[in-house]
C-alpha cells in the first residue's frame, strides 16, 4: 500500500473516531438493513472530518487512488467506503481506462445503493466519457449476473444529457425490463426519468413500446415528470 493511503486512512480513522455517535450509528445501520456497521456520522460531519484528514496531503496518482479506495473498502465502518466514493469522484481525472477494473471490484464488494450510485453516475460516467472504448464494458455489465453491475450500466449516463447514447440507454433498459430485483427496476425508471428532461418524446415512445415488459415501478418512476 502506498504511503499516501496509509497516512490518509490512519488520519481518517482518528478524525472519524473523534466524531463517533453510537446512537446515530444504530439508526444508520438499521436504515441500511443492518448490512454494515456505522460510526454514526452524518454526511456533513463525515465530510468535515475528512477535510481535516486531507489537510496538507498531495493529490493522488492513479495507483494511490486505487490504494486509498481499497484500503477504505477494507474497513468495517460504512463511512470509510462513503469517503472513498467522494475521494474517487474528486480525483478520477487521474485515472486511465484500466481503472474501470478497480471500480468494478468496488461495485461488487460491500454493495449497496449508497456506494454503487455515486460510483456509477460519477466515477464510471467519467471514465466511459473520457475513454469511449469502455462502452464495450458497459455492454457486458448491462447483462451481468451481478445486479449492481447491471444497475451501474443503466445509470452511468444519468448526467450525460444531450451526449447520451440513446441506443445503449434504451437497449439496456429493454434488456432488463423484466428483471426481478427492485434496484434494477428502480434504476430503469430513474435513468429514463432523467433522460426525459432532455428528450421527453423519446422516453414516451419507449414506454409505449415496452409497456408490456417494463415493471409498474419502472414505468411509474420514468413517467413522474412527463
JSON list of C-alpha atoms in Angstrom, two decimals:
[
{"chain": "A", "resi": 1, "resn": "UNK", "atom": "CA", "xyz": [0.00, 0.00, 0.00]},
{"chain": "A", "resi": 2, "resn": "UNK", "atom": "CA", "xyz": [1.28, 3.47, -0.84]},
{"chain": "A", "resi": 3, "resn": "UNK", "atom": "CA", "xyz": [2.44, 5.87, 1.85]},
{"chain": "A", "resi": 4, "resn": "UNK", "atom": "CA", "xyz": [-0.35, 8.28, 0.94]},
{"chain": "A", "resi": 5, "resn": "UNK", "atom": "CA", "xyz": [-3.01, 5.62, 1.50]},
{"chain": "A", "resi": 6, "resn": "UNK", "atom": "CA", "xyz": [-1.50, 4.57, 4.84]},
{"chain": "A", "resi": 7, "resn": "UNK", "atom": "CA", "xyz": [-1.30, 8.14, 6.13]},
{"chain": "A", "resi": 8, "resn": "UNK", "atom": "CA", "xyz": [-4.72, 9.17, 4.86]},
{"chain": "A", "resi": 9, "resn": "UNK", "atom": "CA", "xyz": [-6.63, 6.18, 6.18]},
{"chain": "A", "resi": 10, "resn": "UNK", "atom": "CA", "xyz": [-4.87, 6.45, 9.53]},
{"chain": "A", "resi": 11, "resn": "UNK", "atom": "CA", "xyz": [-5.82, 10.12, 9.73]},
{"chain": "A", "resi": 12, "resn": "UNK", "atom": "CA", "xyz": [-9.40, 9.33, 8.72]},
{"chain": "A", "resi": 13, "resn": "UNK", "atom": "CA", "xyz": [-9.68, 6.70, 11.43]},
{"chain": "A", "resi": 14, "resn": "UNK", "atom": "CA", "xyz": [-8.62, 9.21, 14.06]},
{"chain": "A", "resi": 15, "resn": "UNK", "atom": "CA", "xyz": [-10.78, 12.04, 12.73]},
{"chain": "A", "resi": 16, "resn": "UNK", "atom": "CA", "xyz": [-13.85, 9.84, 12.36]},
{"chain": "A", "resi": 17, "resn": "UNK", "atom": "CA", "xyz": [-13.41, 8.28, 15.78]},
{"chain": "A", "resi": 18, "resn": "UNK", "atom": "CA", "xyz": [-13.49, 11.70, 17.42]},
{"chain": "A", "resi": 19, "resn": "UNK", "atom": "CA", "xyz": [-16.95, 12.31, 15.97]},
{"chain": "A", "resi": 20, "resn": "UNK", "atom": "CA", "xyz": [-18.39, 8.83, 16.60]},
{"chain": "A", "resi": 21, "resn": "UNK", "atom": "CA", "xyz": [-22.08, 8.88, 17.59]},
{"chain": "A", "resi": 22, "resn": "UNK", "atom": "CA", "xyz": [-23.16, 5.42, 18.82]},
{"chain": "A", "resi": 23, "resn": "UNK", "atom": "CA", "xyz": [-26.85, 6.30, 18.97]},
{"chain": "A", "resi": 24, "resn": "UNK", "atom": "CA", "xyz": [-26.93, 7.61, 15.42]},
{"chain": "A", "resi": 25, "resn": "UNK", "atom": "CA", "xyz": [-24.87, 4.60, 14.30]},
{"chain": "A", "resi": 26, "resn": "UNK", "atom": "CA", "xyz": [-27.68, 2.24, 15.33]},
{"chain": "A", "resi": 27, "resn": "UNK", "atom": "CA", "xyz": [-30.20, 4.16, 13.25]},
{"chain": "A", "resi": 28, "resn": "UNK", "atom": "CA", "xyz": [-27.87, 4.41, 10.26]},
{"chain": "A", "resi": 29, "resn": "UNK", "atom": "CA", "xyz": [-27.23, 0.67, 10.30]},
{"chain": "A", "resi": 30, "resn": "UNK", "atom": "CA", "xyz": [-30.96, -0.05, 10.54]},
{"chain": "A", "resi": 31, "resn": "UNK", "atom": "CA", "xyz": [-31.62, 2.25, 7.57]},
{"chain": "A", "resi": 32, "resn": "UNK", "atom": "CA", "xyz": [-29.17, 0.15, 5.55]},
{"chain": "A", "resi": 33, "resn": "UNK", "atom": "CA", "xyz": [-30.90, -3.06, 6.71]},
{"chain": "A", "resi": 34, "resn": "UNK", "atom": "CA", "xyz": [-28.07, -3.80, 9.15]},
{"chain": "A", "resi": 35, "resn": "UNK", "atom": "CA", "xyz": [-25.68, -4.80, 6.39]},
{"chain": "A", "resi": 36, "resn": "UNK", "atom": "CA", "xyz": [-22.83, -2.57, 7.60]},
{"chain": "A", "resi": 37, "resn": "UNK", "atom": "CA", "xyz": [-21.61, -1.16, 10.91]},
{"chain": "A", "resi": 38, "resn": "UNK", "atom": "CA", "xyz": [-21.53, 2.63, 11.17]},
{"chain": "A", "resi": 39, "resn": "UNK", "atom": "CA", "xyz": [-19.70, 5.21, 13.22]},
{"chain": "A", "resi": 40, "resn": "UNK", "atom": "CA", "xyz": [-22.83, 7.35, 13.20]},
{"chain": "A", "resi": 41, "resn": "UNK", "atom": "CA", "xyz": [-21.51, 10.35, 11.26]},
{"chain": "A", "resi": 42, "resn": "UNK", "atom": "CA", "xyz": [-23.85, 12.49, 9.22]},
{"chain": "A", "resi": 43, "resn": "UNK", "atom": "CA", "xyz": [-22.69, 13.29, 5.68]},
{"chain": "A", "resi": 44, "resn": "UNK", "atom": "CA", "xyz": [-21.83, 16.84, 6.75]},
{"chain": "A", "resi": 45, "resn": "UNK", "atom": "CA", "xyz": [-19.77, 15.66, 9.73]},
{"chain": "A", "resi": 46, "resn": "UNK", "atom": "CA", "xyz": [-18.07, 12.95, 7.70]},
{"chain": "A", "resi": 47, "resn": "UNK", "atom": "CA", "xyz": [-17.01, 15.43, 5.03]},
{"chain": "A", "resi": 48, "resn": "UNK", "atom": "CA", "xyz": [-15.86, 17.97, 7.61]},
{"chain": "A", "resi": 49, "resn": "UNK", "atom": "CA", "xyz": [-13.77, 15.32, 9.37]},
{"chain": "A", "resi": 50, "resn": "UNK", "atom": "CA", "xyz": [-12.39, 14.19, 6.01]},
{"chain": "A", "resi": 51, "resn": "UNK", "atom": "CA", "xyz": [-11.21, 17.72, 5.24]},
{"chain": "A", "resi": 52, "resn": "UNK", "atom": "CA", "xyz": [-9.20, 17.63, 8.47]},
{"chain": "A", "resi": 53, "resn": "UNK", "atom": "CA", "xyz": [-7.63, 14.31, 7.47]},
{"chain": "A", "resi": 54, "resn": "UNK", "atom": "CA", "xyz": [-6.83, 15.51, 3.95]},
{"chain": "A", "resi": 55, "resn": "UNK", "atom": "CA", "xyz": [-5.19, 18.77, 5.01]},
{"chain": "A", "resi": 56, "resn": "UNK", "atom": "CA", "xyz": [-1.69, 19.09, 3.58]},
{"chain": "A", "resi": 57, "resn": "UNK", "atom": "CA", "xyz": [-1.77, 15.84, 1.63]},
{"chain": "A", "resi": 58, "resn": "UNK", "atom": "CA", "xyz": [-0.96, 15.87, -2.11]},
{"chain": "A", "resi": 59, "resn": "UNK", "atom": "CA", "xyz": [-3.44, 14.73, -4.75]},
{"chain": "A", "resi": 60, "resn": "UNK", "atom": "CA", "xyz": [-3.07, 11.04, -5.60]},
{"chain": "A", "resi": 61, "resn": "UNK", "atom": "CA", "xyz": [-1.57, 9.37, -8.62]},
{"chain": "A", "resi": 62, "resn": "UNK", "atom": "CA", "xyz": [-3.68, 6.62, -10.17]},
{"chain": "A", "resi": 63, "resn": "UNK", "atom": "CA", "xyz": [-2.02, 3.85, -8.15]},
{"chain": "A", "resi": 64, "resn": "UNK", "atom": "CA", "xyz": [-2.50, 5.82, -4.95]},
{"chain": "A", "resi": 65, "resn": "UNK", "atom": "CA", "xyz": [-6.15, 6.43, -5.82]},
{"chain": "A", "resi": 66, "resn": "UNK", "atom": "CA", "xyz": [-6.64, 2.68, -6.06]},
{"chain": "A", "resi": 67, "resn": "UNK", "atom": "CA", "xyz": [-4.80, 2.07, -2.79]},
{"chain": "A", "resi": 68, "resn": "UNK", "atom": "CA", "xyz": [-6.91, 4.61, -0.91]},
{"chain": "A", "resi": 69, "resn": "UNK", "atom": "CA", "xyz": [-10.15, 3.16, -2.28]},
{"chain": "A", "resi": 70, "resn": "UNK", "atom": "CA", "xyz": [-9.23, -0.44, -1.47]},
{"chain": "A", "resi": 71, "resn": "UNK", "atom": "CA", "xyz": [-7.96, 0.49, 1.99]},
{"chain": "A", "resi": 72, "resn": "UNK", "atom": "CA", "xyz": [-11.26, 2.24, 2.74]},
{"chain": "A", "resi": 73, "resn": "UNK", "atom": "CA", "xyz": [-13.20, -0.73, 1.41]},
{"chain": "A", "resi": 74, "resn": "UNK", "atom": "CA", "xyz": [-11.26, -2.96, 3.79]},
{"chain": "A", "resi": 75, "resn": "UNK", "atom": "CA", "xyz": [-12.50, -1.02, 6.81]},
{"chain": "A", "resi": 76, "resn": "UNK", "atom": "CA", "xyz": [-15.61, -2.20, 8.60]},
{"chain": "A", "resi": 77, "resn": "UNK", "atom": "CA", "xyz": [-17.46, 1.06, 9.11]},
{"chain": "A", "resi": 78, "resn": "UNK", "atom": "CA", "xyz": [-19.50, 2.29, 6.18]},
{"chain": "A", "resi": 79, "resn": "UNK", "atom": "CA", "xyz": [-18.30, 5.88, 6.44]},
{"chain": "A", "resi": 80, "resn": "UNK", "atom": "CA", "xyz": [-14.93, 4.80, 5.05]},
{"chain": "A", "resi": 81, "resn": "UNK", "atom": "CA", "xyz": [-16.49, 3.48, 1.86]},
{"chain": "A", "resi": 82, "resn": "UNK", "atom": "CA", "xyz": [-18.60, 6.62, 1.57]},
{"chain": "A", "resi": 83, "resn": "UNK", "atom": "CA", "xyz": [-15.48, 8.74, 1.93]},
{"chain": "A", "resi": 84, "resn": "UNK", "atom": "CA", "xyz": [-13.77, 6.68, -0.76]},
{"chain": "A", "resi": 85, "resn": "UNK", "atom": "CA", "xyz": [-16.59, 7.46, -3.18]},
{"chain": "A", "resi": 86, "resn": "UNK", "atom": "CA", "xyz": [-16.16, 11.20, -2.55]},
{"chain": "A", "resi": 87, "resn": "UNK", "atom": "CA", "xyz": [-12.39, 10.85, -2.98]},
{"chain": "A", "resi": 88, "resn": "UNK", "atom": "CA", "xyz": [-12.74, 8.93, -6.24]},
{"chain": "A", "resi": 89, "resn": "UNK", "atom": "CA", "xyz": [-15.19, 11.46, -7.65]},
{"chain": "A", "resi": 90, "resn": "UNK", "atom": "CA", "xyz": [-12.82, 14.29, -6.82]},
{"chain": "A", "resi": 91, "resn": "UNK", "atom": "CA", "xyz": [-9.72, 12.66, -8.31]},
{"chain": "A", "resi": 92, "resn": "UNK", "atom": "CA", "xyz": [-11.00, 10.32, -11.03]},
{"chain": "A", "resi": 93, "resn": "UNK", "atom": "CA", "xyz": [-9.41, 12.55, -13.68]},
{"chain": "A", "resi": 94, "resn": "UNK", "atom": "CA", "xyz": [-6.01, 10.99, -12.91]},
{"chain": "A", "resi": 95, "resn": "UNK", "atom": "CA", "xyz": [-7.25, 7.50, -13.77]},
{"chain": "A", "resi": 96, "resn": "UNK", "atom": "CA", "xyz": [-6.91, 5.75, -17.12]},
{"chain": "A", "resi": 97, "resn": "UNK", "atom": "CA", "xyz": [-9.33, 3.28, -18.72]},
{"chain": "A", "resi": 98, "resn": "UNK", "atom": "CA", "xyz": [-7.94, 0.26, -16.88]},
{"chain": "A", "resi": 99, "resn": "UNK", "atom": "CA", "xyz": [-9.12, 1.82, -13.62]},
{"chain": "A", "resi": 100, "resn": "UNK", "atom": "CA", "xyz": [-12.59, 0.57, -14.52]},
{"chain": "A", "resi": 101, "resn": "UNK", "atom": "CA", "xyz": [-11.44, -2.84, -13.26]},
{"chain": "A", "resi": 102, "resn": "UNK", "atom": "CA", "xyz": [-10.90, -1.35, -9.80]},
{"chain": "A", "resi": 103, "resn": "UNK", "atom": "CA", "xyz": [-14.26, 0.38, -9.86]},
{"chain": "A", "resi": 104, "resn": "UNK", "atom": "CA", "xyz": [-15.92, -2.88, -10.86]},
{"chain": "A", "resi": 105, "resn": "UNK", "atom": "CA", "xyz": [-14.31, -4.52, -7.84]},
{"chain": "A", "resi": 106, "resn": "UNK", "atom": "CA", "xyz": [-15.71, -1.82, -5.58]},
{"chain": "A", "resi": 107, "resn": "UNK", "atom": "CA", "xyz": [-19.18, -2.02, -7.11]},
{"chain": "A", "resi": 108, "resn": "UNK", "atom": "CA", "xyz": [-19.39, -5.76, -6.48]},
{"chain": "A", "resi": 109, "resn": "UNK", "atom": "CA", "xyz": [-17.95, -5.67, -2.95]},
{"chain": "A", "resi": 110, "resn": "UNK", "atom": "CA", "xyz": [-19.92, -4.42, 0.06]},
{"chain": "A", "resi": 111, "resn": "UNK", "atom": "CA", "xyz": [-22.55, -3.44, -2.48]},
{"chain": "A", "resi": 112, "resn": "UNK", "atom": "CA", "xyz": [-25.46, -1.17, -1.72]},
{"chain": "A", "resi": 113, "resn": "UNK", "atom": "CA", "xyz": [-27.00, 1.86, -3.37]},
{"chain": "A", "resi": 114, "resn": "UNK", "atom": "CA", "xyz": [-25.12, 4.42, -1.23]},
{"chain": "A", "resi": 115, "resn": "UNK", "atom": "CA", "xyz": [-21.79, 3.47, -2.84]},
{"chain": "A", "resi": 116, "resn": "UNK", "atom": "CA", "xyz": [-22.90, 1.95, -6.15]},
{"chain": "A", "resi": 117, "resn": "UNK", "atom": "CA", "xyz": [-24.85, 5.02, -7.27]},
{"chain": "A", "resi": 118, "resn": "UNK", "atom": "CA", "xyz": [-22.08, 7.62, -6.89]},
{"chain": "A", "resi": 119, "resn": "UNK", "atom": "CA", "xyz": [-19.62, 5.20, -8.45]},
{"chain": "A", "resi": 120, "resn": "UNK", "atom": "CA", "xyz": [-21.97, 4.65, -11.38]},
{"chain": "A", "resi": 121, "resn": "UNK", "atom": "CA", "xyz": [-23.14, 8.21, -12.02]},
{"chain": "A", "resi": 122, "resn": "UNK", "atom": "CA", "xyz": [-19.82, 9.98, -11.45]},
{"chain": "A", "resi": 123, "resn": "UNK", "atom": "CA", "xyz": [-16.81, 7.65, -11.46]},
{"chain": "A", "resi": 124, "resn": "UNK", "atom": "CA", "xyz": [-17.84, 5.17, -14.16]},
{"chain": "A", "resi": 125, "resn": "UNK", "atom": "CA", "xyz": [-19.56, 8.01, -16.00]},
{"chain": "A", "resi": 126, "resn": "UNK", "atom": "CA", "xyz": [-16.31, 9.98, -16.18]},
{"chain": "A", "resi": 127, "resn": "UNK", "atom": "CA", "xyz": [-14.17, 7.01, -17.20]},
{"chain": "A", "resi": 128, "resn": "UNK", "atom": "CA", "xyz": [-16.51, 5.99, -20.02]},
{"chain": "A", "resi": 129, "resn": "UNK", "atom": "CA", "xyz": [-16.92, 9.58, -21.22]},
{"chain": "A", "resi": 130, "resn": "UNK", "atom": "CA", "xyz": [-13.14, 10.06, -21.43]},
{"chain": "A", "resi": 131, "resn": "UNK", "atom": "CA", "xyz": [-12.42, 6.57, -22.75]},
{"chain": "A", "resi": 132, "resn": "UNK", "atom": "CA", "xyz": [-15.27, 5.68, -25.16]},
{"chain": "A", "resi": 133, "resn": "UNK", "atom": "CA", "xyz": [-13.88, 2.22, -25.86]},
{"chain": "A", "resi": 134, "resn": "UNK", "atom": "CA", "xyz": [-15.07, 1.31, -22.37]},
{"chain": "A", "resi": 135, "resn": "UNK", "atom": "CA", "xyz": [-18.65, 1.41, -23.59]},
{"chain": "A", "resi": 136, "resn": "UNK", "atom": "CA", "xyz": [-18.00, -2.22, -24.50]},
{"chain": "A", "resi": 137, "resn": "UNK", "atom": "CA", "xyz": [-17.63, -2.93, -20.78]},
{"chain": "A", "resi": 138, "resn": "UNK", "atom": "CA", "xyz": [-20.98, -1.26, -20.17]},
{"chain": "A", "resi": 139, "resn": "UNK", "atom": "CA", "xyz": [-22.49, -3.59, -22.74]},
{"chain": "A", "resi": 140, "resn": "UNK", "atom": "CA", "xyz": [-21.07, -6.52, -20.75]},
{"chain": "A", "resi": 141, "resn": "UNK", "atom": "CA", "xyz": [-22.22, -5.14, -17.41]},
{"chain": "A", "resi": 142, "resn": "UNK", "atom": "CA", "xyz": [-25.74, -4.50, -18.73]},
{"chain": "A", "resi": 143, "resn": "UNK", "atom": "CA", "xyz": [-26.21, -8.27, -18.97]},
{"chain": "A", "resi": 144, "resn": "UNK", "atom": "CA", "xyz": [-24.14, -9.31, -15.95]},
{"chain": "A", "resi": 145, "resn": "UNK", "atom": "CA", "xyz": [-25.32, -11.76, -13.32]},
{"chain": "A", "resi": 146, "resn": "UNK", "atom": "CA", "xyz": [-24.45, -9.20, -10.63]},
{"chain": "A", "resi": 147, "resn": "UNK", "atom": "CA", "xyz": [-27.41, -6.81, -10.32]},
{"chain": "A", "resi": 148, "resn": "UNK", "atom": "CA", "xyz": [-25.17, -3.95, -9.17]},
{"chain": "A", "resi": 149, "resn": "UNK", "atom": "CA", "xyz": [-23.18, -4.08, -12.40]},
{"chain": "A", "resi": 150, "resn": "UNK", "atom": "CA", "xyz": [-26.49, -4.03, -14.29]},
{"chain": "A", "resi": 151, "resn": "UNK", "atom": "CA", "xyz": [-27.63, -1.03, -12.26]},
{"chain": "A", "resi": 152, "resn": "UNK", "atom": "CA", "xyz": [-24.32, 0.71, -12.98]},
{"chain": "A", "resi": 153, "resn": "UNK", "atom": "CA", "xyz": [-24.58, 0.16, -16.73]},
{"chain": "A", "resi": 154, "resn": "UNK", "atom": "CA", "xyz": [-28.11, 1.57, -16.76]},
{"chain": "A", "resi": 155, "resn": "UNK", "atom": "CA", "xyz": [-27.22, 4.60, -14.62]},
{"chain": "A", "resi": 156, "resn": "UNK", "atom": "CA", "xyz": [-23.77, 5.57, -15.91]},
{"chain": "A", "resi": 157, "resn": "UNK", "atom": "CA", "xyz": [-25.21, 8.02, -18.46]},
{"chain": "A", "resi": 158, "resn": "UNK", "atom": "CA", "xyz": [-27.52, 9.66, -15.93]},
{"chain": "A", "resi": 159, "resn": "UNK", "atom": "CA", "xyz": [-25.92, 13.10, -16.29]},
{"chain": "A", "resi": 160, "resn": "UNK", "atom": "CA", "xyz": [-24.91, 12.90, -19.95]},
{"chain": "A", "resi": 161, "resn": "UNK", "atom": "CA", "xyz": [-27.98, 14.81, -21.18]},
{"chain": "A", "resi": 162, "resn": "UNK", "atom": "CA", "xyz": [-27.62, 15.53, -24.92]},
{"chain": "A", "resi": 163, "resn": "UNK", "atom": "CA", "xyz": [-24.50, 13.34, -25.07]},
{"chain": "A", "resi": 164, "resn": "UNK", "atom": "CA", "xyz": [-26.49, 10.26, -24.04]},
{"chain": "A", "resi": 165, "resn": "UNK", "atom": "CA", "xyz": [-26.06, 7.23, -26.24]},
{"chain": "A", "resi": 166, "resn": "UNK", "atom": "CA", "xyz": [-29.78, 6.54, -26.53]},
{"chain": "A", "resi": 167, "resn": "UNK", "atom": "CA", "xyz": [-29.28, 3.23, -28.28]},
{"chain": "A", "resi": 168, "resn": "UNK", "atom": "CA", "xyz": [-27.47, 1.95, -25.20]},
{"chain": "A", "resi": 169, "resn": "UNK", "atom": "CA", "xyz": [-29.75, 3.64, -22.67]},
{"chain": "A", "resi": 170, "resn": "UNK", "atom": "CA", "xyz": [-32.93, 2.24, -24.18]},
{"chain": "A", "resi": 171, "resn": "UNK", "atom": "CA", "xyz": [-31.24, -1.03, -25.10]},
{"chain": "A", "resi": 172, "resn": "UNK", "atom": "CA", "xyz": [-30.07, -1.67, -21.54]},
{"chain": "A", "resi": 173, "resn": "UNK", "atom": "CA", "xyz": [-33.50, -0.77, -20.14]},
{"chain": "A", "resi": 174, "resn": "UNK", "atom": "CA", "xyz": [-35.24, -3.08, -22.61]},
{"chain": "A", "resi": 175, "resn": "UNK", "atom": "CA", "xyz": [-32.76, -5.87, -21.93]},
{"chain": "A", "resi": 176, "resn": "UNK", "atom": "CA", "xyz": [-33.50, -5.78, -18.21]},
{"chain": "A", "resi": 177, "resn": "UNK", "atom": "CA", "xyz": [-37.17, -4.75, -18.37]},
{"chain": "A", "resi": 178, "resn": "UNK", "atom": "CA", "xyz": [-38.24, -7.98, -16.72]},
{"chain": "A", "resi": 179, "resn": "UNK", "atom": "CA", "xyz": [-35.52, -8.06, -14.06]},
{"chain": "A", "resi": 180, "resn": "UNK", "atom": "CA", "xyz": [-36.92, -9.23, -10.73]},
{"chain": "A", "resi": 181, "resn": "UNK", "atom": "CA", "xyz": [-34.81, -7.05, -8.45]},
{"chain": "A", "resi": 182, "resn": "UNK", "atom": "CA", "xyz": [-36.14, -3.77, -7.09]},
{"chain": "A", "resi": 183, "resn": "UNK", "atom": "CA", "xyz": [-32.84, -1.93, -7.55]},
{"chain": "A", "resi": 184, "resn": "UNK", "atom": "CA", "xyz": [-32.63, -2.71, -11.26]},
{"chain": "A", "resi": 185, "resn": "UNK", "atom": "CA", "xyz": [-36.27, -1.80, -11.85]},
{"chain": "A", "resi": 186, "resn": "UNK", "atom": "CA", "xyz": [-35.78, 1.43, -9.94]},
{"chain": "A", "resi": 187, "resn": "UNK", "atom": "CA", "xyz": [-32.63, 2.21, -11.96]},
{"chain": "A", "resi": 188, "resn": "UNK", "atom": "CA", "xyz": [-34.53, 1.80, -15.22]},
{"chain": "A", "resi": 189, "resn": "UNK", "atom": "CA", "xyz": [-37.15, 4.29, -14.11]},
{"chain": "A", "resi": 190, "resn": "UNK", "atom": "CA", "xyz": [-34.56, 6.71, -12.73]},
{"chain": "A", "resi": 191, "resn": "UNK", "atom": "CA", "xyz": [-32.46, 6.67, -15.89]},
{"chain": "A", "resi": 192, "resn": "UNK", "atom": "CA", "xyz": [-35.48, 7.19, -18.13]},
{"chain": "A", "resi": 193, "resn": "UNK", "atom": "CA", "xyz": [-36.86, 9.96, -15.91]},
{"chain": "A", "resi": 194, "resn": "UNK", "atom": "CA", "xyz": [-33.58, 11.85, -16.13]},
{"chain": "A", "resi": 195, "resn": "UNK", "atom": "CA", "xyz": [-33.33, 11.47, -19.88]},
{"chain": "A", "resi": 196, "resn": "UNK", "atom": "CA", "xyz": [-36.93, 12.66, -20.22]},
{"chain": "A", "resi": 197, "resn": "UNK", "atom": "CA", "xyz": [-35.64, 16.10, -19.23]},
{"chain": "A", "resi": 198, "resn": "UNK", "atom": "CA", "xyz": [-33.64, 16.06, -22.46]},
{"chain": "A", "resi": 199, "resn": "UNK", "atom": "CA", "xyz": [-35.99, 14.21, -24.83]},
{"chain": "A", "resi": 200, "resn": "UNK", "atom": "CA", "xyz": [-39.42, 13.52, -23.33]},
{"chain": "A", "resi": 201, "resn": "UNK", "atom": "CA", "xyz": [-40.86, 12.35, -26.64]},
{"chain": "A", "resi": 202, "resn": "UNK", "atom": "CA", "xyz": [-38.25, 9.60, -26.94]},
{"chain": "A", "resi": 203, "resn": "UNK", "atom": "CA", "xyz": [-38.95, 8.38, -23.41]},
{"chain": "A", "resi": 204, "resn": "UNK", "atom": "CA", "xyz": [-42.72, 8.41, -24.01]},
{"chain": "A", "resi": 205, "resn": "UNK", "atom": "CA", "xyz": [-42.22, 6.37, -27.17]},
{"chain": "A", "resi": 206, "resn": "UNK", "atom": "CA", "xyz": [-40.01, 3.87, -25.34]},
{"chain": "A", "resi": 207, "resn": "UNK", "atom": "CA", "xyz": [-42.54, 3.47, -22.51]},
{"chain": "A", "resi": 208, "resn": "UNK", "atom": "CA", "xyz": [-45.33, 2.91, -25.01]},
{"chain": "A", "resi": 209, "resn": "UNK", "atom": "CA", "xyz": [-43.35, 0.36, -26.98]},
{"chain": "A", "resi": 210, "resn": "UNK", "atom": "CA", "xyz": [-42.29, -1.59, -23.88]},
{"chain": "A", "resi": 211, "resn": "UNK", "atom": "CA", "xyz": [-45.37, -1.15, -21.67]},
{"chain": "A", "resi": 212, "resn": "UNK", "atom": "CA", "xyz": [-45.95, -4.88, -21.64]},
{"chain": "A", "resi": 213, "resn": "UNK", "atom": "CA", "xyz": [-42.44, -5.71, -20.45]},
{"chain": "A", "resi": 214, "resn": "UNK", "atom": "CA", "xyz": [-41.50, -2.95, -18.03]},
{"chain": "A", "resi": 215, "resn": "UNK", "atom": "CA", "xyz": [-42.43, -3.26, -14.37]},
{"chain": "A", "resi": 216, "resn": "UNK", "atom": "CA", "xyz": [-45.02, -0.87, -12.91]},
{"chain": "A", "resi": 217, "resn": "UNK", "atom": "CA", "xyz": [-42.23, 0.56, -10.74]},
{"chain": "A", "resi": 218, "resn": "UNK", "atom": "CA", "xyz": [-40.06, 1.39, -13.76]},
{"chain": "A", "resi": 219, "resn": "UNK", "atom": "CA", "xyz": [-42.97, 2.96, -15.62]},
{"chain": "A", "resi": 220, "resn": "UNK", "atom": "CA", "xyz": [-44.09, 4.97, -12.61]},
{"chain": "A", "resi": 221, "resn": "UNK", "atom": "CA", "xyz": [-40.60, 6.32, -11.97]},
{"chain": "A", "resi": 222, "resn": "UNK", "atom": "CA", "xyz": [-39.96, 7.11, -15.64]},
{"chain": "A", "resi": 223, "resn": "UNK", "atom": "CA", "xyz": [-43.28, 8.91, -16.03]},
{"chain": "A", "resi": 224, "resn": "UNK", "atom": "CA", "xyz": [-43.07, 11.20, -12.98]},
{"chain": "A", "resi": 225, "resn": "UNK", "atom": "CA", "xyz": [-42.34, 14.39, -14.90]},
{"chain": "A", "resi": 226, "resn": "UNK", "atom": "CA", "xyz": [-43.81, 13.53, -18.28]}
]
